[in-house]
Coordinates of C-alpha atoms in Angstrom, one line a residue:
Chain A
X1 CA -6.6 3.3 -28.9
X2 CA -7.7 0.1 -28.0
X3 CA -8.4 -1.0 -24.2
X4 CA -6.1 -3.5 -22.9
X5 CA -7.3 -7.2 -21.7
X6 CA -8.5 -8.0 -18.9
X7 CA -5.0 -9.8 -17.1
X8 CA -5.9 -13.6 -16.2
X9 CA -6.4 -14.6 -12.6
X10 CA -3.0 -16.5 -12.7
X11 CA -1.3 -12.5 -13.2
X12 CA -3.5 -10.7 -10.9
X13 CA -3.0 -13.1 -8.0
X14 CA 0.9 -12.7 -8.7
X15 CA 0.5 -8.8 -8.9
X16 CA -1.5 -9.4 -5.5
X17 CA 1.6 -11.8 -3.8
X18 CA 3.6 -8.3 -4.6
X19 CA 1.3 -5.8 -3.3
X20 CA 0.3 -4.5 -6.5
X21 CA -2.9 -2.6 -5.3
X22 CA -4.5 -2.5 -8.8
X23 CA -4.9 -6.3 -8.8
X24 CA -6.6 -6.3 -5.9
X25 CA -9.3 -3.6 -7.3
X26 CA -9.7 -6.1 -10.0
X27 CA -9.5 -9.1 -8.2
X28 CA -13.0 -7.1 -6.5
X29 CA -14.4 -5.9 -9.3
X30 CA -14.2 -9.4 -10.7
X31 CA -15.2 -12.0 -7.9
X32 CA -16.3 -9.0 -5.5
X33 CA -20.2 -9.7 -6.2
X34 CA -20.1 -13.1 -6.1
X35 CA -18.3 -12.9 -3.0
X36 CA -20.9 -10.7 -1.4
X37 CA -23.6 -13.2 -2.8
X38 CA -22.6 -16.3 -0.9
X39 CA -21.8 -14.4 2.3
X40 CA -25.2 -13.0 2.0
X41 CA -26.5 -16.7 1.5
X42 CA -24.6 -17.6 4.6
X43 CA -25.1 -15.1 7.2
X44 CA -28.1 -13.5 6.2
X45 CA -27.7 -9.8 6.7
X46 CA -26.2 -7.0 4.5
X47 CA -23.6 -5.4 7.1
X48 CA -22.2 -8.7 8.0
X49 CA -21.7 -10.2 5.2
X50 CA -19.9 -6.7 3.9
X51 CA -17.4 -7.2 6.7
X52 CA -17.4 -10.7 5.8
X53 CA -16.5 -9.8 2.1
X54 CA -14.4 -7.0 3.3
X55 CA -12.2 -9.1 6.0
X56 CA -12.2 -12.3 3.1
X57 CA -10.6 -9.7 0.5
X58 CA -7.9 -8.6 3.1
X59 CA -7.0 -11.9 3.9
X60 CA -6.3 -12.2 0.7
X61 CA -3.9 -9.2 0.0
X62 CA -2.3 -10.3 3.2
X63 CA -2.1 -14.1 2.0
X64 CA -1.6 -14.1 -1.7
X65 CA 2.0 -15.3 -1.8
X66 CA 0.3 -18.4 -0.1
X67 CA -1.8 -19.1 -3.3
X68 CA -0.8 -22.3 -5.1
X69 CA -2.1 -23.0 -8.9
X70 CA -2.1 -26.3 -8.5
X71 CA -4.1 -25.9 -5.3
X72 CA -7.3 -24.7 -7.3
X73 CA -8.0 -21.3 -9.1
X74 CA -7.8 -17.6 -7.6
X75 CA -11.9 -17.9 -7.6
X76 CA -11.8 -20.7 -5.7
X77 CA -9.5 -19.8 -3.6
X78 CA -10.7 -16.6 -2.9
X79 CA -14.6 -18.0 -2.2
X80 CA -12.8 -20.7 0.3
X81 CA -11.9 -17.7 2.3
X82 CA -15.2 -16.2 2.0
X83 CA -16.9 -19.6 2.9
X84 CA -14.4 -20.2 5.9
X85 CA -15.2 -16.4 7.4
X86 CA -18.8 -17.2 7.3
X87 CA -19.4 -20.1 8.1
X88 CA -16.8 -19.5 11.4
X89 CA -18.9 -16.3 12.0
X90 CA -22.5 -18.2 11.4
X91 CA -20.7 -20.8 14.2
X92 CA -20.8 -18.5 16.9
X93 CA -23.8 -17.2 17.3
X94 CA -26.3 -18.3 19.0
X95 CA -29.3 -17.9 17.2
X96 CA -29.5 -19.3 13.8
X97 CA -31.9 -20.7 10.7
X98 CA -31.0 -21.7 8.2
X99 CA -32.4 -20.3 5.1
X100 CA -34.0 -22.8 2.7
X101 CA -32.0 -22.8 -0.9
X102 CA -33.4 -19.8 -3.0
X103 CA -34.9 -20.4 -6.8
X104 CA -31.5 -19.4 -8.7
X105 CA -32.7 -16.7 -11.2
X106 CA -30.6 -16.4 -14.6
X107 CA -28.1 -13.2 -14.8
X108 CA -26.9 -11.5 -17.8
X109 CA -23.2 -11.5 -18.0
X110 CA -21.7 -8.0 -17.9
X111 CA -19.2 -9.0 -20.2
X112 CA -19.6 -11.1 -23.4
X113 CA -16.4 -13.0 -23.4
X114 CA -15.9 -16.5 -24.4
X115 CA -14.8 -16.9 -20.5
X116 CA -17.8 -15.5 -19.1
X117 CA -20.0 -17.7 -21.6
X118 CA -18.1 -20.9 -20.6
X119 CA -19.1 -20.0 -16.8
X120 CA -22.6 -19.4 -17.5
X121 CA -22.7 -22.8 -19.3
X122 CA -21.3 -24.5 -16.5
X123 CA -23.2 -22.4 -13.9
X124 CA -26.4 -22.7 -15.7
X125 CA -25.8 -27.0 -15.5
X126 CA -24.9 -27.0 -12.2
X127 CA -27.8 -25.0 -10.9
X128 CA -30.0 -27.1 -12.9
X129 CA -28.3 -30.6 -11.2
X130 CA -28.7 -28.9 -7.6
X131 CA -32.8 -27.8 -8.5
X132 CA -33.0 -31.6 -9.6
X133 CA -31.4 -33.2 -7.0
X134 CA -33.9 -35.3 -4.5
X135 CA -34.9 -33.3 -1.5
X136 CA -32.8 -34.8 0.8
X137 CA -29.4 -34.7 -1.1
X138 CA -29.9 -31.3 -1.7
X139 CA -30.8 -30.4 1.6
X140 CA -27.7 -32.1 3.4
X141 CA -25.4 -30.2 0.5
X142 CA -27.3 -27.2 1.6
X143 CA -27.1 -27.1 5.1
X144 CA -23.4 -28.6 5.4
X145 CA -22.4 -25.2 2.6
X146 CA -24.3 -22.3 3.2
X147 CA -25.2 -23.6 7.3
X148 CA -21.4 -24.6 8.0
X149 CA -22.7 -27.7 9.8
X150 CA -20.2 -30.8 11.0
X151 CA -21.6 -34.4 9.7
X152 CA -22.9 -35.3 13.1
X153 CA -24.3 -31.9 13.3
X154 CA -26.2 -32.9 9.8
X155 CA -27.4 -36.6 11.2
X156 CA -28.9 -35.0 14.2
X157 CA -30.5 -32.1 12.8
X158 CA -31.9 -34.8 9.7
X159 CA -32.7 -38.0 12.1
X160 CA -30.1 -40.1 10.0
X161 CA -27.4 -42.0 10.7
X162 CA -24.1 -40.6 9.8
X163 CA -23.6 -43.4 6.7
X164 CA -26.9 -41.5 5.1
X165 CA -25.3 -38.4 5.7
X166 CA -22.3 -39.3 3.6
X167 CA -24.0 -41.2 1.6
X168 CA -26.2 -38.3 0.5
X169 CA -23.6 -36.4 0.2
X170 CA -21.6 -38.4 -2.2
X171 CA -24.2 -39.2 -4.7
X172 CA -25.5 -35.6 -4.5
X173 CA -21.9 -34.0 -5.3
X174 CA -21.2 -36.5 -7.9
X175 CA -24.4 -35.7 -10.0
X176 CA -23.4 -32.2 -9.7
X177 CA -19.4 -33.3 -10.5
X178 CA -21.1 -35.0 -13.6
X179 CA -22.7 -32.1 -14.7
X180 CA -19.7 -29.9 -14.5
X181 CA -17.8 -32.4 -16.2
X182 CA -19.7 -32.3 -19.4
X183 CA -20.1 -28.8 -19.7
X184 CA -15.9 -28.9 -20.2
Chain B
X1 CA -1.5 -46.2 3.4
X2 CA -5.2 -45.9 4.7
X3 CA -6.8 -43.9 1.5
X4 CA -9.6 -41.2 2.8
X5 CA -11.6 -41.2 -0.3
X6 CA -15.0 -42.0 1.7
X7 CA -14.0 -38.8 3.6
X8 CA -13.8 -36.3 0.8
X9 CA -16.8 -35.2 -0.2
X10 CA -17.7 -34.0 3.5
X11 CA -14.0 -32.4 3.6
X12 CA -14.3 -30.7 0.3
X13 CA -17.7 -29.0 1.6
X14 CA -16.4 -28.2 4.6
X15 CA -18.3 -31.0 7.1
X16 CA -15.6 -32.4 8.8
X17 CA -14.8 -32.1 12.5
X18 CA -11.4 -30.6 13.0
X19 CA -9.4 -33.7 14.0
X20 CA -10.8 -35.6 11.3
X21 CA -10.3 -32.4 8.5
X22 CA -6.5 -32.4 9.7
X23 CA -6.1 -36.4 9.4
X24 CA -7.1 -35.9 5.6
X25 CA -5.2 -32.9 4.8
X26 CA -2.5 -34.6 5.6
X27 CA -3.0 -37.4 4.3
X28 CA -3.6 -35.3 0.5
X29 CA -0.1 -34.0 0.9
X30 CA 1.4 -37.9 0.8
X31 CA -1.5 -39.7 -1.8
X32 CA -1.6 -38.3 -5.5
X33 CA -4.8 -40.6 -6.0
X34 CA -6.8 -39.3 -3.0
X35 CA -5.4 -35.8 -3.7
X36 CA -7.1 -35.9 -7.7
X37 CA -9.9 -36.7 -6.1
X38 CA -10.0 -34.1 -3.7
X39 CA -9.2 -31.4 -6.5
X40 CA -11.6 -32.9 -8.7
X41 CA -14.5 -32.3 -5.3
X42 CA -13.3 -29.0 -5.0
X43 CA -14.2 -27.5 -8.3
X44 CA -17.6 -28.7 -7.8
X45 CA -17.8 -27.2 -4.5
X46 CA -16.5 -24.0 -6.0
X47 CA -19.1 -24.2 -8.5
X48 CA -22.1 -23.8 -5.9
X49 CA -21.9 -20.1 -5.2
X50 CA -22.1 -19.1 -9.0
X51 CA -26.0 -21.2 -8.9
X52 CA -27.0 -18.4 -6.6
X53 CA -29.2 -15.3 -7.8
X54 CA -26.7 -12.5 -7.3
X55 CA -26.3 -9.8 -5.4
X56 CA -24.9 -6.0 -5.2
X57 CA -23.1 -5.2 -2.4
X58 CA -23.3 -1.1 -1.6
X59 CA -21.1 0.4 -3.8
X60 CA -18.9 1.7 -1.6
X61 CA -17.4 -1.8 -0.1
X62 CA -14.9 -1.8 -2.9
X63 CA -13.1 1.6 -1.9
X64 CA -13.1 0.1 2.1
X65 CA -11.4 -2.7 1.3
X66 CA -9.0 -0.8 -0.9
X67 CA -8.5 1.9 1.9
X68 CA -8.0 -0.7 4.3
X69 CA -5.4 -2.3 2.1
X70 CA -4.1 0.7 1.2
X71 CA -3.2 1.3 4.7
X72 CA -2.0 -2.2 5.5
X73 CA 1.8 -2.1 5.0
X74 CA 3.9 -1.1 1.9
X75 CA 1.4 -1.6 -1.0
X76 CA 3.3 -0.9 -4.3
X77 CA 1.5 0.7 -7.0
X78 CA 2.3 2.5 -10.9
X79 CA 3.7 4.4 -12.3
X80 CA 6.9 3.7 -10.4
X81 CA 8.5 7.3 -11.1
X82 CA 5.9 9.2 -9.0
X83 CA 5.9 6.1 -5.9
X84 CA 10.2 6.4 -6.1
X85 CA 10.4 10.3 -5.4
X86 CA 7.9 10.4 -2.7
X87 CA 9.0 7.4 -0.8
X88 CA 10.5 8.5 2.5
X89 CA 12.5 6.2 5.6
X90 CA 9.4 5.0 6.9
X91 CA 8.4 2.9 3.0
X92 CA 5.0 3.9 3.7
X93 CA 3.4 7.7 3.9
X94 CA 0.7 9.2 2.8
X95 CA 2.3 10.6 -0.6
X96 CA 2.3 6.8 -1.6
X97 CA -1.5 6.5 -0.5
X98 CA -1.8 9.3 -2.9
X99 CA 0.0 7.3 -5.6
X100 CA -1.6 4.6 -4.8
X101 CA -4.9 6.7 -5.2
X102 CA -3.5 8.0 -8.8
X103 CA -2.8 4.8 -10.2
X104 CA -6.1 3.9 -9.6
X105 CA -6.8 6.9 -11.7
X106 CA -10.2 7.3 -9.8
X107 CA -8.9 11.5 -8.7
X108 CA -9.7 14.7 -10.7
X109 CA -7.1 17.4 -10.2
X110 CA -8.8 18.9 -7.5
X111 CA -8.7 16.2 -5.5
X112 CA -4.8 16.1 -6.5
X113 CA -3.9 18.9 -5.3
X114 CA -5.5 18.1 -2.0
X115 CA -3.6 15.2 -1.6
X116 CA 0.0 17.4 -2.1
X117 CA -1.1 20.1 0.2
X118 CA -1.6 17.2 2.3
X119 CA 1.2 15.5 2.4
X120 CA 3.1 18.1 4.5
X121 CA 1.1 16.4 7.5
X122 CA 3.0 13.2 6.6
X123 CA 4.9 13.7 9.3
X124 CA 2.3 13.1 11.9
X125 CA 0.9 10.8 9.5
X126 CA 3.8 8.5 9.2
X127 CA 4.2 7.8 12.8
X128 CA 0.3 6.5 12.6
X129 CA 1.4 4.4 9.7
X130 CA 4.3 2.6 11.1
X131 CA 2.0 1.7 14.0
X132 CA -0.7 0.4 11.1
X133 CA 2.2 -1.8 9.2
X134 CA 2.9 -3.6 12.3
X135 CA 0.8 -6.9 11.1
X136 CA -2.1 -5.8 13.9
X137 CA -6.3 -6.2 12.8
X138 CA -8.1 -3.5 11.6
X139 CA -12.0 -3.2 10.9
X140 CA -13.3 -0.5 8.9
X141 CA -16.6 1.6 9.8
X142 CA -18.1 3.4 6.8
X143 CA -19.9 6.8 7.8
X144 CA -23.9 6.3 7.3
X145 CA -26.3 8.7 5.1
X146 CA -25.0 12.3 5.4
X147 CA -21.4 10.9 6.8
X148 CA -21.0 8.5 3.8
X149 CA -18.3 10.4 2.7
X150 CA -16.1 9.6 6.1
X151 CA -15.2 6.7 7.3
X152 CA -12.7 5.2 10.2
X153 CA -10.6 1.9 10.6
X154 CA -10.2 0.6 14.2
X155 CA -6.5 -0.9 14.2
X156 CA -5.6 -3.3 16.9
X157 CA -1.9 -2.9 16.4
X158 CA 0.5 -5.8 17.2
X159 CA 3.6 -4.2 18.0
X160 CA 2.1 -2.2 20.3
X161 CA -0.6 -3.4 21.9
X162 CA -2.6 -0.3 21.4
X163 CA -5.9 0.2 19.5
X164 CA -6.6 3.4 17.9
X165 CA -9.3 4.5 15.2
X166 CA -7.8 6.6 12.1
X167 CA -11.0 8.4 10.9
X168 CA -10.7 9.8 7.0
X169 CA -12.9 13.0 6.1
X170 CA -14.5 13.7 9.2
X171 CA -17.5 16.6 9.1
X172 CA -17.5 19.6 11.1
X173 CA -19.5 19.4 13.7
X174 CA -21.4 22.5 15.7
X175 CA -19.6 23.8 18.7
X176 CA -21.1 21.5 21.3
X177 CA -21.0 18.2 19.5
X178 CA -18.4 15.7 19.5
X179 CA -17.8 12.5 17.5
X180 CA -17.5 9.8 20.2
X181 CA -16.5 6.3 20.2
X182 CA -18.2 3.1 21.5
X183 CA -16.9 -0.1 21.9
X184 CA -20.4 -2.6 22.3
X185 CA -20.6 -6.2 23.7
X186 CA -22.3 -8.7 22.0
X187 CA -25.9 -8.2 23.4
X188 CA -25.8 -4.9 22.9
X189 CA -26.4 -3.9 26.4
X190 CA -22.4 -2.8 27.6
X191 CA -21.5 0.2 25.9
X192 CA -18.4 1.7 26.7
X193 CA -17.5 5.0 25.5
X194 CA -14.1 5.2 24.5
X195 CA -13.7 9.2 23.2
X196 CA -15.6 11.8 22.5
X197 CA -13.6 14.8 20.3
X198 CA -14.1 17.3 17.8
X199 CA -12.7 17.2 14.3
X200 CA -9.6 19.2 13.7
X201 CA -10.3 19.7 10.1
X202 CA -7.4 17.3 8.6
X203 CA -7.6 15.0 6.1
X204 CA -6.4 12.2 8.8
X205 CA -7.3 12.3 12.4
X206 CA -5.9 9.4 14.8
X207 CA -7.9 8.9 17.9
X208 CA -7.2 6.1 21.1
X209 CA -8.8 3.4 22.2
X210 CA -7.9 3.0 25.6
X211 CA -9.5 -0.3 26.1
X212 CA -8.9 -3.7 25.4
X213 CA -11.4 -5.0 22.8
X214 CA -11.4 -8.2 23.7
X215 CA -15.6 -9.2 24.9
X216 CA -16.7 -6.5 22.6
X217 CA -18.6 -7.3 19.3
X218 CA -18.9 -3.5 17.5
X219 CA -17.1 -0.8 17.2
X220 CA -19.7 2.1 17.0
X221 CA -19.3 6.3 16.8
X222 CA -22.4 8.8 17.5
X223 CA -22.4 12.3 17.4
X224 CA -23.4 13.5 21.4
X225 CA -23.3 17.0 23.0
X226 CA -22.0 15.5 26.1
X227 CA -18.5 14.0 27.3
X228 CA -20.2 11.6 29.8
X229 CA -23.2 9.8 30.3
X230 CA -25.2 6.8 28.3
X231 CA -25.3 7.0 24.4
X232 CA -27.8 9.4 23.2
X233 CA -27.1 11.0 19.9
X234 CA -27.0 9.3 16.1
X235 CA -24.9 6.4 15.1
X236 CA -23.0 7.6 12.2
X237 CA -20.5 5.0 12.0
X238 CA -20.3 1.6 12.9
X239 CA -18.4 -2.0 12.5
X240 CA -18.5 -5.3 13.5
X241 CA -15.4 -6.3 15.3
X242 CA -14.1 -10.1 14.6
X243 CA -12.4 -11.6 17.4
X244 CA -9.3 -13.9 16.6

């Protein structure tokens, strides 16, 4: 007998707006590492960013009827929570450092569908944009993602005037947007 | 109509001050143009966590956050027959948990029959419950090493007011040691002890918090041979609490 397919995100987030439990075990099975992976990035430490993950994931089963298509996709959706929760949490302490960008090392897929081969693709021309980028437009993407700081936050900790700030910014997310855009 | 296009990139990744984050979120809910734009800077900024070299959370965070869910209000679950006859007033007990659990299919028959012999403390159960499905916060504390298998889920209830912990699986204990329950500030130098009790040997045991959480940053349980006095035994559980 054969398995049955994996439901799209689209189905699982409306199983999720009606407390289906199953979708949200799937919904964690398939964004739950990746989840884990940028809290890790953000807050630096194992426990927190399982609470992180683990709050981010409820917020979710509470909030799914919220979830608009047209707003973005489940994944992004879901890491927008994940973000917001970290970065809020890496806000309030006191001590912090942020942690220099890490050398993105290549994962096999677990699964060989055509989906998770379009991701890698994009993934793979993404990262290589970012590891391109010039130092200083990377770094400003870096701190203001994975250090959840404010643009004036960003000129004072660079020594830059807030027009390099978003200036930087721009350029830096539009190579990236470029990149995306031809892997589609 | 002032277009915020200049402010888009730092409001897709998150860099904008408050005031200025609300001035363009509202002003994406009038513009089509600037609100393309802003959809088109999202799914970049959605593509920078997948550049990262992954990571494996412990493989037990997916069953927390399913046992938290699980206890969070009136999931639904299949098959529908088995969910329809053990439904009771309340929408919520613990025979649904266990069909909940089912339809996950992740329970050998042993484990089955556990959960129906059970289910005749739903009773006691159900009145926890309720409390739990009042919309209120809950963190969840994971037992360490030799306690992996038991676990607890501070719930701040809203309707209430109260907070209580509802512990899963608890260990016997020896005679003179009790489970106890801190509450920790965030330096780590206020504990307050909350309880100390024995396990009564049911699946579920509910336990009060008698204090407001509010100023403390954990939620932390140690095994001492004492009902009084500073912590001094193992910390087998432990969670960091979230303030709103």
């Amino acid at each position: 007998m054969s398995e049955a397919p994996d439901p799209p995100d689209d189905a699982l987030m409306a199983a999720l707006a009606v407390r289906q439990l199953a979708a949200l075990a799937t919904l964690y099975d398939r964004y739950g590492r990746l989840a884990y992976t940028l809290a890790y990035r953000i807050v630096g430490e194992a426990e927190t960013a399982e609470d992180v993950v683990h709050d981010a994931f409820l917020s979710a089963w509470r909030g799914a009827a919220g979830y608009r298509r047209d707003r973005g996709t489940a994944r992004g959706w879901l890491l927008s929570i994940v973000h917001h929760r970290a970065v809020d949490l890496l806000r309030r302490r006191t001590a912090f450092r942020p942690v220099p960008l890490e050398a993105a090392v290549e994962r096999p897929a677990d699964t060989d569908t055509a989906v998770e081969a379009e991701r890698s693709v994009e993934r793979a021309g993404v990262r290589e944009v970012l590891r391109t980028l010039p130092a200083a437009q990377r770094r400003t993407i870096e701190l203001a993602y994975f250090g959840g700081y404010t643009q004036s936050e960003l000129a004072a900790l660079m020594g830059v005037p807030l027009g390099t700030v978003k200036g930087r910014m721009r350029i830096g997310l539009q190579k990236m947007r470029r990149a995306l855009e031809s892997t589609r | 109509m002032t277009h915020v296009l200049e402010d888009l990139e730092l409001y897709a990744i998150g860099a904008l001050p408050e005031p200025d984050a609300a001035r363009v979120a509202a002003h994406l809910t009038e513009c089509p143009g600037c609100r393309a734009e802003a959809r088109a800077l999202a799914a970049v900024i959605d593509a920078i966590p997948g550049t990262l070299p992954e990571r494996e959370p412990t493989p037990g965070l997916g069953a927390r956050i399913l046992t938290t869910a699980r206890a969070d209000g009136a999931a639904t679950t299949a098959p529908r027959g088995i969910v329809r006859g053990l439904l009771t007033r309340a929408g919520f007990t613990f025979a649904a948990l266990g069909a909940a659990v089912l339809a996950l299919a992740a329970l050998d028959l042993r484990a089955v029959q556990e959960l129906q012999a059970a289910s005749a403390e739903r009773d006691a159960f159900g009145e926890t419950v309720r409390q739990v499905s009042q919309g209120g916060r809950w963190w969840y504390m994971a037992g360490k090493d030799d306690f992996s298998d038991s676990g607890g889920t501070l719930i701040a209830s809203r309707a209430t007011g109260r907070a209580f912990v509802l512990f899963h699986d608890l260990r016997p204990l020896d005679g003179a040691t009790r489970y106890t329950i801190w509450l920790v500030n965030t330096d780590g130098r206020q504990w307050s002890r909350v309880a100390s009790f024995p396990p009564d040997g049911r699946r579920f045991q509910a336990v009060d918090v008698g204090i407001p959480l509010a100023g403390y940053d954990r939620c932390v349980v140690s095994l001492e041979r004492s009902d009084s006095g500073p912590r001094l035994g193992r910390i087998v559980m432990e969670s960091r609490i979230f303030q709103q």
